[in-house]
mmCIF file of N, CA and C in Angstrom:
data_model
loop_
_atom_site.group_PDB
_atom_site.id
_atom_site.type_symbol
_atom_site.label_atom_id
_atom_site.label_comp_id
_atom_site.label_asym_id
_atom_site.label_seq_id
_atom_site.Cartn_x
_atom_site.Cartn_y
_atom_site.Cartn_z
ATOM 1 N N MET L 448 0.843 -1.161 0.000
ATOM 2 C CA MET L 448 0.000 0.000 0.000
ATOM 3 C C MET L 448 0.893 1.231 0.000
ATOM 4 N N VAL L 449 0.573 2.190 -0.826
ATOM 5 C CA VAL L 449 1.244 3.482 -0.809
ATOM 6 C C VAL L 449 0.228 4.517 -0.353
ATOM 7 N N ASN L 450 0.521 5.165 0.746
ATOM 8 C CA ASN L 450 -0.355 6.189 1.305
ATOM 9 C C ASN L 450 0.286 7.549 1.076
ATOM 10 N N ASN L 451 -0.346 8.340 0.243
ATOM 11 C CA ASN L 451 0.140 9.689 -0.050
ATOM 12 C C ASN L 451 -0.995 10.685 0.167
ATOM 13 N N ALA L 452 -1.824 10.423 1.176
ATOM 14 C CA ALA L 452 -2.973 11.283 1.444
ATOM 15 C C ALA L 452 -2.514 12.640 1.952
ATOM 16 N N GLY L 453 -3.237 13.662 1.598
ATOM 17 C CA GLY L 453 -2.927 14.990 2.087
ATOM 18 C C GLY L 453 -3.911 15.998 1.542
ATOM 19 N N MET L 454 -3.933 17.150 2.161
ATOM 20 C CA MET L 454 -4.788 18.244 1.711
ATOM 21 C C MET L 454 -4.215 19.547 2.233
ATOM 22 N N PRO L 455 -4.538 20.664 1.584
ATOM 23 C CA PRO L 455 -4.025 21.954 2.058
ATOM 24 C C PRO L 455 -4.645 22.338 3.400
ATOM 25 N N SER L 456 -3.902 23.084 4.157
ATOM 26 C CA SER L 456 -4.394 23.532 5.452
ATOM 27 C C SER L 456 -3.831 24.903 5.777
ATOM 28 N N ALA L 457 -4.612 25.661 6.498
ATOM 29 C CA ALA L 457 -4.165 26.962 6.982
ATOM 30 C C ALA L 457 -3.473 26.778 8.328
ATOM 31 N N PRO L 458 -2.641 27.729 8.728
ATOM 32 C CA PRO L 458 -2.050 27.671 10.067
ATOM 33 C C PRO L 458 -3.142 27.562 11.140
ATOM 34 N N LEU L 459 -2.789 26.972 12.252
ATOM 35 C CA LEU L 459 -3.749 26.670 13.318
ATOM 36 C C LEU L 459 -4.600 27.882 13.711
ATOM 37 N N ASN L 460 -4.002 29.028 13.866
ATOM 38 C CA ASN L 460 -4.761 30.202 14.312
ATOM 39 C C ASN L 460 -5.596 30.828 13.199
ATOM 40 N N ASP L 461 -5.373 30.445 11.930
ATOM 41 C CA ASP L 461 -6.141 30.995 10.815
ATOM 42 C C ASP L 461 -7.266 30.075 10.346
ATOM 43 N N ALA L 462 -7.153 28.797 10.598
ATOM 44 C CA ALA L 462 -8.136 27.826 10.110
ATOM 45 C C ALA L 462 -9.320 27.743 11.049
ATOM 46 N N ASP L 463 -10.504 27.537 10.484
ATOM 47 C CA ASP L 463 -11.642 27.316 11.375
ATOM 48 C C ASP L 463 -11.581 25.880 11.893
ATOM 49 N N LEU L 464 -12.368 25.594 12.892
ATOM 50 C CA LEU L 464 -12.298 24.293 13.562
ATOM 51 C C LEU L 464 -12.617 23.143 12.612
ATOM 52 N N ASP L 465 -13.607 23.305 11.746
ATOM 53 C CA ASP L 465 -13.955 22.236 10.807
ATOM 54 C C ASP L 465 -12.804 21.935 9.854
ATOM 55 N N GLN L 466 -12.118 22.974 9.376
ATOM 56 C CA GLN L 466 -10.945 22.784 8.512
ATOM 57 C C GLN L 466 -9.851 22.028 9.252
ATOM 58 N N THR L 467 -9.614 22.404 10.482
ATOM 59 C CA THR L 467 -8.568 21.779 11.281
ATOM 60 C C THR L 467 -8.866 20.298 11.512
ATOM 61 N N VAL L 468 -10.093 19.987 11.873
ATOM 62 C CA VAL L 468 -10.480 18.592 12.111
ATOM 63 C C VAL L 468 -10.400 17.786 10.820
ATOM 64 N N ALA L 469 -10.853 18.357 9.715
ATOM 65 C CA ALA L 469 -10.789 17.658 8.427
ATOM 66 C C ALA L 469 -9.340 17.379 8.042
ATOM 67 N N PHE L 470 -8.469 18.326 8.260
ATOM 68 C CA PHE L 470 -7.053 18.168 7.944
ATOM 69 C C PHE L 470 -6.432 17.043 8.776
ATOM 70 N N ILE L 471 -6.700 17.036 10.063
ATOM 71 C CA ILE L 471 -6.172 15.988 10.940
ATOM 72 C C ILE L 471 -6.761 14.630 10.558
ATOM 73 N N ASN L 472 -8.038 14.614 10.202
ATOM 74 C CA ASN L 472 -8.666 13.359 9.778
ATOM 75 C C ASN L 472 -8.009 12.789 8.530
ATOM 76 N N VAL L 473 -7.669 13.618 7.573
ATOM 77 C CA VAL L 473 -7.028 13.121 6.347
ATOM 78 C C VAL L 473 -5.592 12.706 6.621
ATOM 79 N N ASN L 474 -4.818 13.575 7.244
ATOM 80 C CA ASN L 474 -3.379 13.318 7.410
ATOM 81 C C ASN L 474 -3.052 12.274 8.471
ATOM 82 N N ALA L 475 -3.840 12.172 9.513
ATOM 83 C CA ALA L 475 -3.521 11.239 10.604
ATOM 84 C C ALA L 475 -4.520 10.089 10.696
ATOM 85 N N VAL L 476 -5.780 10.398 10.875
ATOM 86 C CA VAL L 476 -6.778 9.348 11.103
ATOM 87 C C VAL L 476 -6.910 8.435 9.882
ATOM 88 N N ALA L 477 -7.073 9.008 8.701
ATOM 89 C CA ALA L 477 -7.212 8.183 7.497
ATOM 90 C C ALA L 477 -5.971 7.321 7.274
ATOM 91 N N SER L 478 -4.809 7.869 7.570
ATOM 92 C CA SER L 478 -3.569 7.102 7.422
ATOM 93 C C SER L 478 -3.555 5.894 8.350
ATOM 94 N N ALA L 479 -3.995 6.074 9.584
ATOM 95 C CA ALA L 479 -4.044 4.958 10.532
ATOM 96 C C ALA L 479 -5.067 3.914 10.090
ATOM 97 N N VAL L 480 -6.210 4.364 9.605
ATOM 98 C CA VAL L 480 -7.248 3.434 9.135
ATOM 99 C C VAL L 480 -6.737 2.634 7.939
ATOM 100 N N LEU L 481 -6.072 3.304 6.993
ATOM 101 C CA LEU L 481 -5.516 2.613 5.828
ATOM 102 C C LEU L 481 -4.446 1.604 6.234
ATOM 103 N N CYS L 482 -3.570 1.992 7.139
ATOM 104 C CA CYS L 482 -2.529 1.067 7.612
ATOM 105 C C CYS L 482 -3.154 -0.154 8.267
ATOM 106 N N ARG L 483 -4.147 0.065 9.098
ATOM 107 C CA ARG L 483 -4.815 -1.051 9.774
ATOM 108 C C ARG L 483 -5.408 -2.017 8.758
ATOM 109 N N ALA L 484 -6.093 -1.489 7.774
ATOM 110 C CA ALA L 484 -6.700 -2.339 6.743
ATOM 111 C C ALA L 484 -5.623 -3.096 5.965
ATOM 112 N N ALA L 485 -4.554 -2.416 5.615
ATOM 113 C CA ALA L 485 -3.474 -3.054 4.857
ATOM 114 C C ALA L 485 -2.796 -4.145 5.683
ATOM 115 N N ILE L 486 -2.552 -3.876 6.957
ATOM 116 C CA ILE L 486 -1.903 -4.862 7.823
ATOM 117 C C ILE L 486 -2.762 -6.121 7.937
ATOM 118 N N ARG L 487 -4.042 -5.949 8.093
ATOM 119 C CA ARG L 487 -4.931 -7.118 8.190
ATOM 120 C C ARG L 487 -4.888 -7.947 6.902
ATOM 121 N N PHE L 488 -4.915 -7.278 5.776
ATOM 122 C CA PHE L 488 -4.867 -7.971 4.488
ATOM 123 C C PHE L 488 -3.514 -8.652 4.294
ATOM 124 N N MET L 489 -2.437 -7.938 4.597
ATOM 125 C CA MET L 489 -1.095 -8.488 4.411
ATOM 126 C C MET L 489 -0.814 -9.636 5.377
ATOM 127 N N SER L 490 -1.369 -9.564 6.578
ATOM 128 C CA SER L 490 -1.179 -10.654 7.547
ATOM 129 C C SER L 490 -1.764 -11.955 7.016
ATOM 130 N N LYS L 491 -2.921 -11.867 6.392
ATOM 131 C CA LYS L 491 -3.545 -13.060 5.821
ATOM 132 C C LYS L 491 -2.716 -13.622 4.665
ATOM 133 N N ARG L 492 -2.128 -12.731 3.870
ATOM 134 C CA ARG L 492 -1.326 -13.159 2.720
ATOM 135 C C ARG L 492 0.100 -13.512 3.113
ATOM 136 N N LYS L 493 0.527 -13.100 4.319
ATOM 137 C CA LYS L 493 1.890 -13.327 4.810
ATOM 138 C C LYS L 493 2.939 -12.548 3.996
ATOM 139 N N LYS L 494 2.526 -11.471 3.383
ATOM 140 C CA LYS L 494 3.472 -10.606 2.667
ATOM 141 C C LYS L 494 2.812 -9.262 2.383
ATOM 142 N N GLY L 495 3.654 -8.291 2.038
ATOM 143 C CA GLY L 495 3.162 -6.972 1.691
ATOM 144 C C GLY L 495 4.048 -5.883 2.262
ATOM 145 N N SER L 496 3.794 -4.674 1.809
ATOM 146 C CA SER L 496 4.563 -3.509 2.260
ATOM 147 C C SER L 496 3.641 -2.310 2.394
ATOM 148 N N ILE L 497 4.007 -1.447 3.294
ATOM 149 C CA ILE L 497 3.298 -0.176 3.469
ATOM 150 C C ILE L 497 4.311 0.935 3.277
ATOM 151 N N ILE L 498 3.980 1.871 2.417
ATOM 152 C CA ILE L 498 4.799 3.069 2.221
ATOM 153 C C ILE L 498 3.927 4.258 2.577
ATOM 154 N N ASN L 499 4.299 4.966 3.622
ATOM 155 C CA ASN L 499 3.604 6.186 4.017
ATOM 156 C C ASN L 499 4.466 7.374 3.610
ATOM 157 N N VAL L 500 3.914 8.243 2.800
ATOM 158 C CA VAL L 500 4.641 9.437 2.354
ATOM 159 C C VAL L 500 4.400 10.533 3.383
ATOM 160 N N ALA L 501 5.464 10.973 4.022
ATOM 161 C CA ALA L 501 5.350 12.017 5.039
ATOM 162 C C ALA L 501 6.060 13.274 4.535
ATOM 163 N N SER L 502 6.903 13.868 5.349
ATOM 164 C CA SER L 502 7.553 15.116 4.981
ATOM 165 C C SER L 502 8.662 15.426 5.979
ATOM 166 N N ILE L 503 9.626 16.155 5.530
ATOM 167 C CA ILE L 503 10.664 16.650 6.442
ATOM 168 C C ILE L 503 10.023 17.547 7.513
ATOM 169 N N GLY L 504 8.833 18.082 7.185
ATOM 170 C CA GLY L 504 8.094 18.897 8.149
ATOM 171 C C GLY L 504 7.656 18.121 9.374
ATOM 172 N N GLY L 505 7.675 16.788 9.290
ATOM 173 C CA GLY L 505 7.346 15.968 10.448
ATOM 174 C C GLY L 505 8.533 15.719 11.350
ATOM 175 N N VAL L 506 9.719 16.102 10.887
ATOM 176 C CA VAL L 506 10.946 15.906 11.657
ATOM 177 C C VAL L 506 11.474 17.243 12.171
ATOM 178 N N ILE L 507 11.446 18.227 11.326
ATOM 179 C CA ILE L 507 11.911 19.576 11.664
ATOM 180 C C ILE L 507 10.683 20.448 11.893
ATOM 181 N N PRO L 508 10.579 21.119 13.034
ATOM 182 C CA PRO L 508 9.398 21.946 13.298
ATOM 183 C C PRO L 508 9.105 22.918 12.152
ATOM 184 N N TYR L 509 7.865 22.930 11.745
ATOM 185 C CA TYR L 509 7.388 23.756 10.647
ATOM 186 C C TYR L 509 6.464 24.797 11.251
ATOM 187 N N PHE L 510 7.007 25.955 11.590
ATOM 188 C CA PHE L 510 6.273 26.934 12.383
ATOM 189 C C PHE L 510 5.183 27.670 11.617
ATOM 190 N N VAL L 511 5.192 27.582 10.301
ATOM 191 C CA VAL L 511 4.169 28.260 9.509
ATOM 192 C C VAL L 511 2.827 27.545 9.632
ATOM 193 N N ASN L 512 2.866 26.213 9.742
ATOM 194 C CA ASN L 512 1.633 25.441 9.821
ATOM 195 C C ASN L 512 1.825 24.300 10.829
ATOM 196 N N GLU L 513 1.397 24.557 12.037
ATOM 197 C CA GLU L 513 1.628 23.619 13.137
ATOM 198 C C GLU L 513 0.988 22.251 12.904
ATOM 199 N N ASN L 514 -0.234 22.242 12.417
ATOM 200 C CA ASN L 514 -0.923 20.967 12.197
ATOM 201 C C ASN L 514 -0.238 20.128 11.120
ATOM 202 N N TYR L 515 0.329 20.757 10.132
ATOM 203 C CA TYR L 515 1.014 20.014 9.085
ATOM 204 C C TYR L 515 2.165 19.205 9.690
ATOM 205 N N GLY L 516 3.036 19.876 10.413
ATOM 206 C CA GLY L 516 4.167 19.199 11.035
ATOM 207 C C GLY L 516 3.727 18.153 12.041
ATOM 208 N N ALA L 517 2.707 18.457 12.812
ATOM 209 C CA ALA L 517 2.225 17.519 13.831
ATOM 210 C C ALA L 517 1.657 16.252 13.197
ATOM 211 N N THR L 518 0.872 16.395 12.137
ATOM 212 C CA THR L 518 0.295 15.204 11.514
ATOM 213 C C THR L 518 1.355 14.397 10.769
ATOM 214 N N LYS L 519 2.325 15.053 10.179
ATOM 215 C CA LYS L 519 3.392 14.322 9.495
ATOM 216 C C LYS L 519 4.298 13.627 10.508
ATOM 217 N N SER L 520 4.502 14.237 11.664
ATOM 218 C CA SER L 520 5.265 13.600 12.734
ATOM 219 C C SER L 520 4.536 12.347 13.219
ATOM 220 N N TYR L 521 3.228 12.433 13.351
ATOM 221 C CA TYR L 521 2.424 11.265 13.718
ATOM 222 C C TYR L 521 2.617 10.148 12.701
ATOM 223 N N LEU L 522 2.558 10.493 11.418
ATOM 224 C CA LEU L 522 2.689 9.492 10.366
ATOM 225 C C LEU L 522 4.069 8.837 10.384
ATOM 226 N N ILE L 523 5.100 9.617 10.615
ATOM 227 C CA ILE L 523 6.457 9.064 10.699
ATOM 228 C C ILE L 523 6.560 8.105 11.887
ATOM 229 N N THR L 524 6.055 8.516 13.030
ATOM 230 C CA THR L 524 6.102 7.664 14.224
ATOM 231 C C THR L 524 5.282 6.400 14.031
ATOM 232 N N LEU L 525 4.091 6.524 13.480
ATOM 233 C CA LEU L 525 3.255 5.362 13.194
ATOM 234 C C LEU L 525 3.992 4.390 12.282
ATOM 235 N N SER L 526 4.619 4.890 11.248
ATOM 236 C CA SER L 526 5.346 4.047 10.298
ATOM 237 C C SER L 526 6.502 3.316 10.973
ATOM 238 N N ARG L 527 7.241 4.032 11.805
ATOM 239 C CA ARG L 527 8.369 3.407 12.513
ATOM 240 C C ARG L 527 7.894 2.291 13.439
ATOM 241 N N LEU L 528 6.814 2.531 14.147
ATOM 242 C CA LEU L 528 6.308 1.528 15.085
ATOM 243 C C LEU L 528 5.733 0.313 14.359
ATOM 244 N N ILE L 529 5.034 0.540 13.265
ATOM 245 C CA ILE L 529 4.535 -0.581 12.466
ATOM 246 C C ILE L 529 5.704 -1.411 11.957
ATOM 247 N N ASN L 530 6.733 -0.744 11.498
ATOM 248 C CA ASN L 530 7.908 -1.450 10.970
ATOM 249 C C ASN L 530 8.596 -2.256 12.069
ATOM 250 N N ARG L 531 8.756 -1.684 13.245
ATOM 251 C CA ARG L 531 9.393 -2.419 14.355
ATOM 252 C C ARG L 531 8.608 -3.661 14.721
ATOM 253 N N LYS L 532 7.286 -3.497 14.783
ATOM 254 C CA LYS L 532 6.439 -4.649 15.130
ATOM 255 C C LYS L 532 6.529 -5.712 14.050
ATOM 256 N N ALA L 533 6.514 -5.310 12.791
ATOM 257 C CA ALA L 533 6.589 -6.261 11.687
ATOM 258 C C ALA L 533 7.924 -7.013 11.703
ATOM 259 N N CYS L 534 8.989 -6.344 12.086
ATOM 260 C CA CYS L 534 10.301 -6.971 12.119
ATOM 261 C C CYS L 534 10.394 -8.005 13.245
ATOM 262 N N LYS L 535 9.616 -7.827 14.306
ATOM 263 C CA LYS L 535 9.628 -8.776 15.423
ATOM 264 C C LYS L 535 8.758 -9.983 15.142
ATOM 265 N N ASP L 536 7.696 -9.795 14.346
ATOM 266 C CA ASP L 536 6.754 -10.895 14.063
ATOM 267 C C ASP L 536 7.312 -11.928 13.110
#
């Protein structure tokens, strides 16, 4: 599975609440849901790969758009933890 989900977002103090929630839902929640579905499918097949496309903004603080960096950091951490678990199984 290749996950390259994303959408534009305004900085936290400029975006309305619905925009902020929608952005987090696409960048973080949808990514977790997709990974979960892919892992279940791949577990049954005993093979597969997940590629999550994140950003350097998830590693280096991106002060222009706080939610962007925060959601990309979540995706990077999620990917690392999934990979560690897969390597142990």
